[in-house]
Short mmCIF file of C-alpha atoms and ligand atoms in Angstrom, two decimals:
data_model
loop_
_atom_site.label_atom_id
_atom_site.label_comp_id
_atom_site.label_asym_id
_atom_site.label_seq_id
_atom_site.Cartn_x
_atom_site.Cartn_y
_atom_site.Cartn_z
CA UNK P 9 4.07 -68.52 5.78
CA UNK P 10 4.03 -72.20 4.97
CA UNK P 11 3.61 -74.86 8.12
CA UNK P 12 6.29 -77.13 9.64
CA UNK P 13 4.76 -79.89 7.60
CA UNK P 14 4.26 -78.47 4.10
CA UNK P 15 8.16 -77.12 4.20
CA UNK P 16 9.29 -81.04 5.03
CA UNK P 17 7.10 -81.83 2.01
CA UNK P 18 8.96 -79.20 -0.28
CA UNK P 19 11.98 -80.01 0.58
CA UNK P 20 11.30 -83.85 -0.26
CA UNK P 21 9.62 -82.84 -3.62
CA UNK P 22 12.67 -80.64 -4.35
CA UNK P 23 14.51 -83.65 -3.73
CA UNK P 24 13.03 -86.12 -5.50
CA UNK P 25 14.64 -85.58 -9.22
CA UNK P 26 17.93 -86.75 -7.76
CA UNK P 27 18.84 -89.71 -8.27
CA UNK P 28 20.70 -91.61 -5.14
CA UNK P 29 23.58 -93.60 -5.06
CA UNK P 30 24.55 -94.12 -1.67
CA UNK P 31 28.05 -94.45 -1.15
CA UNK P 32 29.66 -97.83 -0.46
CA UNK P 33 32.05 -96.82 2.91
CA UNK P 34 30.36 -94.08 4.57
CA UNK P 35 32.39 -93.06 7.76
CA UNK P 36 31.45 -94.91 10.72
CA UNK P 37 29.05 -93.15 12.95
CA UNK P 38 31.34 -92.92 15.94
CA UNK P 39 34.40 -91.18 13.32
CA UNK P 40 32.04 -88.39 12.05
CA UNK P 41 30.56 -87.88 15.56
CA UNK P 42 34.50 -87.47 16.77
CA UNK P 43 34.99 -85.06 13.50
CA UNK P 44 31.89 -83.19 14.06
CA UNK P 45 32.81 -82.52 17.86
CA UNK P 46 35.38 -80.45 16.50
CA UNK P 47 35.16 -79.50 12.87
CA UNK P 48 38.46 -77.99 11.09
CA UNK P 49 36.45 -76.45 8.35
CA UNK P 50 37.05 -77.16 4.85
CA UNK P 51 39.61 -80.00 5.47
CA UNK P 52 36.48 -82.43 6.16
CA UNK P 53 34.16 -83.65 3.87
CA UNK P 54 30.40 -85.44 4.41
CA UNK P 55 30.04 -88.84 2.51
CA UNK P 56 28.09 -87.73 -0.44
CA UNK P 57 28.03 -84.61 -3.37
CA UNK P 58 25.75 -84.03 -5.76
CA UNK P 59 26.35 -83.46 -9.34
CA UNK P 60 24.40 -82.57 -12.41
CA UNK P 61 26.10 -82.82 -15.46
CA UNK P 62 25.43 -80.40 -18.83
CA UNK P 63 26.24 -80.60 -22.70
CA UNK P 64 25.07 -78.25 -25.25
CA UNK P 65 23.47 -80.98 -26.83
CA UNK P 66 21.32 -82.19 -23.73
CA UNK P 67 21.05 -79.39 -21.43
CA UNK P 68 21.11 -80.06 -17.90
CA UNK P 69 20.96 -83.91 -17.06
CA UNK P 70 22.00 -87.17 -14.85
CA UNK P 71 20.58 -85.58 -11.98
CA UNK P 72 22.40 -87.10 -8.57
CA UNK P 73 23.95 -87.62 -5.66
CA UNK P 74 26.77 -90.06 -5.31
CA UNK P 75 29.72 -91.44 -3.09
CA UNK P 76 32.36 -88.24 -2.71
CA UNK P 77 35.45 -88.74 -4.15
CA UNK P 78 37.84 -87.52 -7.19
CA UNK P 79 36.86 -86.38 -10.21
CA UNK P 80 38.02 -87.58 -13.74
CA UNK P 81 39.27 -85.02 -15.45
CA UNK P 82 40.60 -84.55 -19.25
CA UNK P 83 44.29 -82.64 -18.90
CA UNK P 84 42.46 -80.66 -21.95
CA UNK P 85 39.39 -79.46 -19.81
CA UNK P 86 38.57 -75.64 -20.15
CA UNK P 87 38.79 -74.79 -16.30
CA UNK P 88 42.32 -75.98 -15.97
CA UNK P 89 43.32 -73.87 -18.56
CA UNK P 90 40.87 -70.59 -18.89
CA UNK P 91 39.34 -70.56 -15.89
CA UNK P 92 36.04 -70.77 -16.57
CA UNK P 93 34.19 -71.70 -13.11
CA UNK P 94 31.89 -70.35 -10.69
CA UNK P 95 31.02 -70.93 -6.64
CA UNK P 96 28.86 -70.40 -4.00
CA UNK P 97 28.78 -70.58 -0.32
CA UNK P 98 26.06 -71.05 2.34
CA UNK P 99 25.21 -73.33 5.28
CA UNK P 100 22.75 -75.54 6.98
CA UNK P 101 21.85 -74.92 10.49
CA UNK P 102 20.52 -77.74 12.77
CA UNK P 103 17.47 -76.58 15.14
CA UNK P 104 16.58 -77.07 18.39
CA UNK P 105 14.00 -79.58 17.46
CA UNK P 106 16.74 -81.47 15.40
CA UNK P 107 15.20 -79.94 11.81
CA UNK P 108 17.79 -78.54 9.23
CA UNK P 109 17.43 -75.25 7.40
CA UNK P 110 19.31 -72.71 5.01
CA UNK P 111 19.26 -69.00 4.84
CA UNK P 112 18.29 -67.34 1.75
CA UNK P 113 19.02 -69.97 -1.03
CA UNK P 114 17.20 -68.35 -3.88
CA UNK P 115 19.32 -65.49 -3.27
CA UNK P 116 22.20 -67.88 -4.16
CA UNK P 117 21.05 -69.56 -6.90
CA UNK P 118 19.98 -66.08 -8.31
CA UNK P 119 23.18 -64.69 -7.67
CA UNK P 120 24.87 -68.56 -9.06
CA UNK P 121 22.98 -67.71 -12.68
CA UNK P 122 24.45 -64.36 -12.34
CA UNK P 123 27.68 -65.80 -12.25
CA UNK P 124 27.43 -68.57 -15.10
CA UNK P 125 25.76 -65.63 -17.37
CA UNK P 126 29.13 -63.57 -16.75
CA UNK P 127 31.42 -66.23 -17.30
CA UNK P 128 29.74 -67.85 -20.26
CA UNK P 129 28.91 -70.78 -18.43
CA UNK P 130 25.52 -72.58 -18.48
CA UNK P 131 23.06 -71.50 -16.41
CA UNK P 132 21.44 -74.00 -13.89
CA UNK P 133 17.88 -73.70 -12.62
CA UNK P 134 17.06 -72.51 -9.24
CA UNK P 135 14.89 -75.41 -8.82
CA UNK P 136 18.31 -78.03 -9.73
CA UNK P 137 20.32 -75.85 -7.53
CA UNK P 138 17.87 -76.00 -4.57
CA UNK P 139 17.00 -79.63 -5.30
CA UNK P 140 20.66 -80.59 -4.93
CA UNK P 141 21.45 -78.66 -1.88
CA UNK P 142 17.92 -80.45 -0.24
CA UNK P 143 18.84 -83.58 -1.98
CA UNK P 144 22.36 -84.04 -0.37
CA UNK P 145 22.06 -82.38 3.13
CA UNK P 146 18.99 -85.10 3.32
CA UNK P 147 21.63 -87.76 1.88
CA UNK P 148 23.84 -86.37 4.67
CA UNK P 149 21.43 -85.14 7.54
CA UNK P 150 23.99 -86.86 9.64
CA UNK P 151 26.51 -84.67 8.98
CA UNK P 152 24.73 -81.43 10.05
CA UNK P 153 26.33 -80.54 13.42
CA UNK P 154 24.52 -79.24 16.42
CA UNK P 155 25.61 -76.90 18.81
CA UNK P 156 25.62 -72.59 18.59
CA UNK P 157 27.22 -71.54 15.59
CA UNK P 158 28.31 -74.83 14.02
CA UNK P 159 26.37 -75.93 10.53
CA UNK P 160 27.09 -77.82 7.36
CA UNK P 161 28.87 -75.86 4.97
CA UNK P 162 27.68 -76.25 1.70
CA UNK P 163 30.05 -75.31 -1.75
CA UNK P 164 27.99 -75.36 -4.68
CA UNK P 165 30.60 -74.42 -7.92
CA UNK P 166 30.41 -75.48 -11.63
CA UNK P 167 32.82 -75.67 -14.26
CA UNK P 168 33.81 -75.71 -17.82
CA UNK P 169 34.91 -80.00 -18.73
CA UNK P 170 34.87 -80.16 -22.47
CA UNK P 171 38.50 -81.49 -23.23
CA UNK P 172 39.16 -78.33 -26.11
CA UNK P 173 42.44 -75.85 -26.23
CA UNK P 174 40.52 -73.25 -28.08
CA UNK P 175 39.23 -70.17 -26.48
CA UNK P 176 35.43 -69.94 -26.29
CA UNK P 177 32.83 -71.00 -24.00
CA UNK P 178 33.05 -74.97 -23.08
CA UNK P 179 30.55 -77.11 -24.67
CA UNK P 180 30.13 -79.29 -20.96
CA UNK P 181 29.63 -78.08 -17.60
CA UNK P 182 29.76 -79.99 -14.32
CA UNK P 183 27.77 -79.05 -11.29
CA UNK P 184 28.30 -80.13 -8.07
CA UNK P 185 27.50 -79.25 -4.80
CA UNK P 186 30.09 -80.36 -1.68
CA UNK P 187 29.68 -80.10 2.03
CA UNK P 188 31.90 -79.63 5.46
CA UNK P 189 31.15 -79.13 8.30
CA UNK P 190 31.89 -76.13 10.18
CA UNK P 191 32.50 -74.99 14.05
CA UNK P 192 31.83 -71.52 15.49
CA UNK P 193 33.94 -68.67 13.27
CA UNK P 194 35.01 -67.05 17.10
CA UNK P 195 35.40 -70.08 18.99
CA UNK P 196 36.45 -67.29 22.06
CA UNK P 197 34.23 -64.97 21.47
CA UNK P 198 33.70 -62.78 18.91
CA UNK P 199 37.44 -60.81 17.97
CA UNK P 200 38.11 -57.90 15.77
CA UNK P 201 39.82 -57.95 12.62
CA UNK P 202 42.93 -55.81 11.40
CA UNK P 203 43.00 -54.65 8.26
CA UNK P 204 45.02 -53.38 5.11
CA UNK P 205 44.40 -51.42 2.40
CA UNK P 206 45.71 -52.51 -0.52
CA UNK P 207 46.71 -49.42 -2.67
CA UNK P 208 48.34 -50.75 -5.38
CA UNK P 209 46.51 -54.18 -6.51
CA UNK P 210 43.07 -55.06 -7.27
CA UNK P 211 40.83 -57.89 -7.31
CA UNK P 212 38.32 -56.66 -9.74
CA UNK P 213 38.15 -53.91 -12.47
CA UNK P 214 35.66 -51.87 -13.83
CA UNK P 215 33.81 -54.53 -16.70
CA UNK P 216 35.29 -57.04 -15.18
CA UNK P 217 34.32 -60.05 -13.47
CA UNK P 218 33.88 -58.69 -9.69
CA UNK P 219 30.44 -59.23 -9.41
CA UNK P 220 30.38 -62.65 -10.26
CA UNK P 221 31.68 -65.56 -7.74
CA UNK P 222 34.43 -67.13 -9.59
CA UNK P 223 37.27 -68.46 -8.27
CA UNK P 224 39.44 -66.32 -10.96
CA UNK P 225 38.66 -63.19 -8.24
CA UNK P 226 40.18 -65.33 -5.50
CA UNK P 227 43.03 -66.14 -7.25
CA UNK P 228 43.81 -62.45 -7.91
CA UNK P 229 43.19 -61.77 -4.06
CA UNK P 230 46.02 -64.31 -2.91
CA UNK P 231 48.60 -61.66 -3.67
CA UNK P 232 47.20 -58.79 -2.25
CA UNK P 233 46.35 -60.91 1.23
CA UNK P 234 50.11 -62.44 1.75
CA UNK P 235 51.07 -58.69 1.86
CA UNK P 236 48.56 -57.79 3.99
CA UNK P 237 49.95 -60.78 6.45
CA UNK P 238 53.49 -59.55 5.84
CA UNK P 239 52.52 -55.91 7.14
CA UNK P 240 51.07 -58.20 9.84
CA UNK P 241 47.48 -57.91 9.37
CA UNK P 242 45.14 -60.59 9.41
CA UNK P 243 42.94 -59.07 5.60
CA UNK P 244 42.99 -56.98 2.68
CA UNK P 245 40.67 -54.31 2.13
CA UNK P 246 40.36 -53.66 -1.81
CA UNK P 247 39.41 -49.99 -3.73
CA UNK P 248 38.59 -49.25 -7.00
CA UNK P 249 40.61 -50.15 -9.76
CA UNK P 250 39.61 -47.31 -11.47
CA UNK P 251 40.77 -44.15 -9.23
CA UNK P 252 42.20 -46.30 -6.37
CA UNK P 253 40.19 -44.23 -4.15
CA UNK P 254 36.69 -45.68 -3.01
CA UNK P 255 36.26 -48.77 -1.09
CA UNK P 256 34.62 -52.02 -2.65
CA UNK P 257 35.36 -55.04 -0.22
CA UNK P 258 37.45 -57.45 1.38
CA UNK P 259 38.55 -60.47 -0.48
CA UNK P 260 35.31 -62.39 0.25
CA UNK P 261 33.80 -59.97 2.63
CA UNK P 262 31.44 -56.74 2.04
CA UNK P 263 32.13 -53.96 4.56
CA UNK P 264 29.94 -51.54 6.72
CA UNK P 265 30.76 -48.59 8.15
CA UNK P 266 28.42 -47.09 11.50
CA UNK P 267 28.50 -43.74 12.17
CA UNK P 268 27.87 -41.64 15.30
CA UNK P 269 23.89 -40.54 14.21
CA UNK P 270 23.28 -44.60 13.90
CA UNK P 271 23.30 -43.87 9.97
CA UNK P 272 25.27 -46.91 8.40
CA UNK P 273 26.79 -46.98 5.05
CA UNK P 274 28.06 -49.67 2.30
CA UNK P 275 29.84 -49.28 -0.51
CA UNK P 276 27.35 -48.87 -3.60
CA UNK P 277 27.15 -52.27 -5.64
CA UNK P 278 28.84 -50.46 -8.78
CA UNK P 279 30.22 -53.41 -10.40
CA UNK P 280 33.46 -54.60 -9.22
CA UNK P 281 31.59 -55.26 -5.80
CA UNK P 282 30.21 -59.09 -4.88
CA UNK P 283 26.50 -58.76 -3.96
CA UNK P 284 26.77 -60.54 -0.36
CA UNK P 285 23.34 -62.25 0.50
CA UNK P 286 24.61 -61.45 4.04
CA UNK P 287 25.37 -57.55 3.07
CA UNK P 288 21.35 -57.62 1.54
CA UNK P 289 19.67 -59.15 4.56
CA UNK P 290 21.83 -56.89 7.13
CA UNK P 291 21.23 -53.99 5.39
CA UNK P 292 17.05 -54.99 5.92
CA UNK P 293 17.98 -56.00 9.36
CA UNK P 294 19.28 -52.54 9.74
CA UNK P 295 16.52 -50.45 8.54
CA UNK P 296 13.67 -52.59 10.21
CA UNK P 297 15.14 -51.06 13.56
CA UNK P 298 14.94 -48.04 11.82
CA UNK P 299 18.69 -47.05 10.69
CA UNK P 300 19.53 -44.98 7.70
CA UNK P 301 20.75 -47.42 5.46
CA UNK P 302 22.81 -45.32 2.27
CA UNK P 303 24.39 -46.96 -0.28
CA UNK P 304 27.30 -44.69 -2.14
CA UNK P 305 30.86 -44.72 -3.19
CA UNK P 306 32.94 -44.29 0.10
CA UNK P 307 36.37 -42.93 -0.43
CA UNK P 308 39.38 -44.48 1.81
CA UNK P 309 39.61 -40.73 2.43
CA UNK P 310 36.50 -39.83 4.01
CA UNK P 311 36.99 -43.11 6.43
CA UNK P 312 40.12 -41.67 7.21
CA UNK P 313 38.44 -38.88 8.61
CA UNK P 314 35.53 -40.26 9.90
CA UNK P 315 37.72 -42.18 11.88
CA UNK P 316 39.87 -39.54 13.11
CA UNK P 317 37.08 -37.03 14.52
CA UNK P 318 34.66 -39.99 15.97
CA UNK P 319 31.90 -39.63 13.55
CA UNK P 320 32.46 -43.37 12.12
CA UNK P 321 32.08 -45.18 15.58
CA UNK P 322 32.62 -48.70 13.96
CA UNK P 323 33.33 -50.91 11.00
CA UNK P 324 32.55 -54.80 10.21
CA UNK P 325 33.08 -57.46 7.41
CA UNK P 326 30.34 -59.63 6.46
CA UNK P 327 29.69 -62.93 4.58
CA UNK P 328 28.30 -66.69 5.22
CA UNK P 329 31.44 -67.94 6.88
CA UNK P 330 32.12 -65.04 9.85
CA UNK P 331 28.56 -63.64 9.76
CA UNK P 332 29.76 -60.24 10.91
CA UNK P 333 33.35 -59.77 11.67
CA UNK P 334 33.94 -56.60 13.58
CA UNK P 335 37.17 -54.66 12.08
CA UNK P 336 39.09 -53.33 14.90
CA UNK P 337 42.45 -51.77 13.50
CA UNK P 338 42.18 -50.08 9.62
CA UNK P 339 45.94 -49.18 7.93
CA UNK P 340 47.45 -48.66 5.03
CA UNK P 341 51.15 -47.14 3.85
CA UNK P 342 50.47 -44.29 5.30
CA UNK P 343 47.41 -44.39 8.32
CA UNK P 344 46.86 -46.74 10.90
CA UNK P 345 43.13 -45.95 12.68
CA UNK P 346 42.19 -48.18 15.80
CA UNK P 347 38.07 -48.93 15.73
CA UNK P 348 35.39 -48.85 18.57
CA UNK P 349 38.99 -48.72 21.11
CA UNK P 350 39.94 -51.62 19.81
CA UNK P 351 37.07 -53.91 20.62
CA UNK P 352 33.66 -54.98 18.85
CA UNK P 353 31.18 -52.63 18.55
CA UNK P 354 27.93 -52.44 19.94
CA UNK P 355 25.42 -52.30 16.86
CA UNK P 356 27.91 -54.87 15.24
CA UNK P 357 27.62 -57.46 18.14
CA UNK P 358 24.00 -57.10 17.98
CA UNK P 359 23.27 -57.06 14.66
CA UNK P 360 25.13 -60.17 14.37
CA UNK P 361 23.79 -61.88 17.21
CA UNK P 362 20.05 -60.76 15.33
CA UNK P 363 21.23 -62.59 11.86
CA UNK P 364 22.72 -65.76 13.65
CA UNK P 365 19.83 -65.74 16.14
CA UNK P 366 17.21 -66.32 12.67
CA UNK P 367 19.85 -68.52 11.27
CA UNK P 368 19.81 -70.80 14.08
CA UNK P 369 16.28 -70.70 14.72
CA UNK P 370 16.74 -68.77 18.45
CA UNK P 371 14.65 -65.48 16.65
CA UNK P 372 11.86 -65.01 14.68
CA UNK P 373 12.34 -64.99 10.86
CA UNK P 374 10.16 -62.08 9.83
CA UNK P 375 10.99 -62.03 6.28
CA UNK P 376 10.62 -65.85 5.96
CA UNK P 377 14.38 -66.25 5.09
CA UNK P 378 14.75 -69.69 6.12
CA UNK P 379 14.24 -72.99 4.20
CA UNK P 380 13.58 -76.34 6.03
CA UNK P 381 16.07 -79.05 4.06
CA UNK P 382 15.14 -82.07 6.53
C1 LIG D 423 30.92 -64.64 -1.24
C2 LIG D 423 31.49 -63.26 -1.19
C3 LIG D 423 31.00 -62.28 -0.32
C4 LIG D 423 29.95 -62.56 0.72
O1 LIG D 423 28.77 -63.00 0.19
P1 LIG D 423 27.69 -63.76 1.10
O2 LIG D 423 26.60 -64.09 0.15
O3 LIG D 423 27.27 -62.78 2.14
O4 LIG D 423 28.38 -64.92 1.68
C5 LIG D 423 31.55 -61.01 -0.40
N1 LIG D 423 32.54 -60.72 -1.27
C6 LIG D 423 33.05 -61.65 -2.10
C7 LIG D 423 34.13 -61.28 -3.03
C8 LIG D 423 32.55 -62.94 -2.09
O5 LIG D 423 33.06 -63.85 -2.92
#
């Protein structure tokens, strides 16, 4: 493991091919103090992004980090029209000590060339995707509440720009990484989820584009989730598209089932399923305390039942923005099954309070997860 001193010296070297431009009218220090005291997230945004822009010709290029603000865009570019783009989400978490770190961000930027290789987009190198991430939250340091649970949120995405009607892969990309700042998920404490099955729409298909973060998944999820609502449940849980039978995931959330013995399964990543950085380290978390972790294709059916004679004895969601979200109430047209009575359950609270505790710096990071940014 690398010393306090060598990480601050990464992160400025992973910096240091972006080019500054610090903005003209940053927000006065006493406005973002009043925003950051109580973050709405995703409505507020920090002073700066960064942006690296691509063309077959040149590659990757124009390394930076500039003033936030609109983007110029042709009425002609590819994303508008054939939805060619890709995202990610993770956070920054201020320390006790006042340094700034991320969970996992290979894992992203992995998961990021993933995603560009699926939708024909180009891919970026970790070491530009890290380097902007560093290179704006130290731009922004500011910006990176304090306080348990709240952090920077950081939205890397890319898309297609060329200004071209014709269907094939765009000849320019732009990435850019964006940041708000969040507040605690449960400001009142941690609260259960309902849940509803949707049984006849899909976000992803077998071949399709479900493993890969693009915003085309989401868009096929805003259906599915207004019903849900309607039915008067707060999110959708999604099966195959296949058989309509085994569970994949929520809408932006992978799901865990605990049974009875303290065995704890996932759905198998078979495709159509989003491989959660969260769902990966959990899933370690787990079996370090010595859980059966088993990865398989769950049927809605066996749930069902699982449910109904007490061998499942809980269910959560998890992804960067909750963490863990216990799932209290599971339904569909035709069950409703109440979870742990109701309440959170026991190896999801702590399991949760393990992942945020490394996060936040309050536990030991045994698998040296973290990265210092500032
Ligand atoms: C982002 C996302 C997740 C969670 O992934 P994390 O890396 O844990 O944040 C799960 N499912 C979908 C569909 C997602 O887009």
């Amino acid at each position: 493991m690398s010393s306090t001193l060598d990480q601050t010296s990464d992160a400025a070297a992973r910096a240091a091919s972006f080019d500054i431009r610090p903005s003209d009218a940053p927000l006065p220090d006493a406005e973002r103090e009043a925003l950051l005291a109580d973050p709405k997230f995703g409505t507020v945004f920090s002073d700066h992004m960064a942006r690296v822009t691509w063309t077959a010709g040149t590659g990757w290029a124009d390394h930076r980090v500039e003033k936030y603000g609109p983007l110029q865009m042709d009425p002609a570019s590819a994303v508008l029209h054939y939805a060619q783009e890709i995202f990610e989400g993770l956070k920054a978490y201020r320390h006790a000590d006042g340094s700034v770190w991320t969970f996992r961000p290979e894992a992203n930027a992995a998961r990021f060339a993933r995603s560009a290789r699926r939708l024909a987009l180009p891919e970026l190198p970790e070491q530009d995707f890290l380097g902007a991430i560093t290179a704006l939250v130290r731009a922004d340091a500011a910006w990176v509440p304090s306080g348990a649970e709240a952090s920077l949120y950081l939205r890397p995405f890319m898309y297609g720009s060329e200004a071209f009607l014709g269907v094939r892969p765009s000849l320019e990309a732009e990435f850019l990484v964006i940041a708000s700042p969040v507040g605690p998920y449960f400001a009142g404490g941690v609260k259960p989820v309902s849940i509803w099955v949707s049984q006849d729409m899909h976000r992803a298909g077998a071949g399709g584009t479900g493993d890969a973060k693009c915003g085309g998944n989401y868009a096929a999820s805003l259906k599915p989730q207004i019903e849900a609502y309607e039915h008067g449940f707060e999110q959708v849980l999604f099966l195959d598209a296949s058989t309509n039978t085994a569970i994949e995931e929520l809408g932006g959330m992978n799901v865990f089932f605990v049974r009875a013995d303290g065995s704890v399964e996932t759905p198998e990543l078979s495709g159509s399923i989003l491989e959660g950085v969260t769902r990966m380290s959990i899933i370690q978390l787990l079996e370090d305390r010595g859980h059966e972790v088993v990865e398989r294709r769950i049927l809605l059916t066996e749930v069902q039942e699982g449910l109904a004679d007490g061998s499942i004895v809980e269910a959560f969601a998890c992804g960067t923005a909750a963490v863990v979200t216990p799932i209290g109430r599971l339904a569909g047209a035709e069950f409703d099954a109440t979870i742990s009575g109701g309440g959170p359950g026991e190896l999801t609270l702590s399991i949760r309070d393990e992942l945020t505790g490394i996060q936040t710096g309050r536990v030991a990071d045994p698998h040296g997860w973290m990265t210092r940014l500032v």
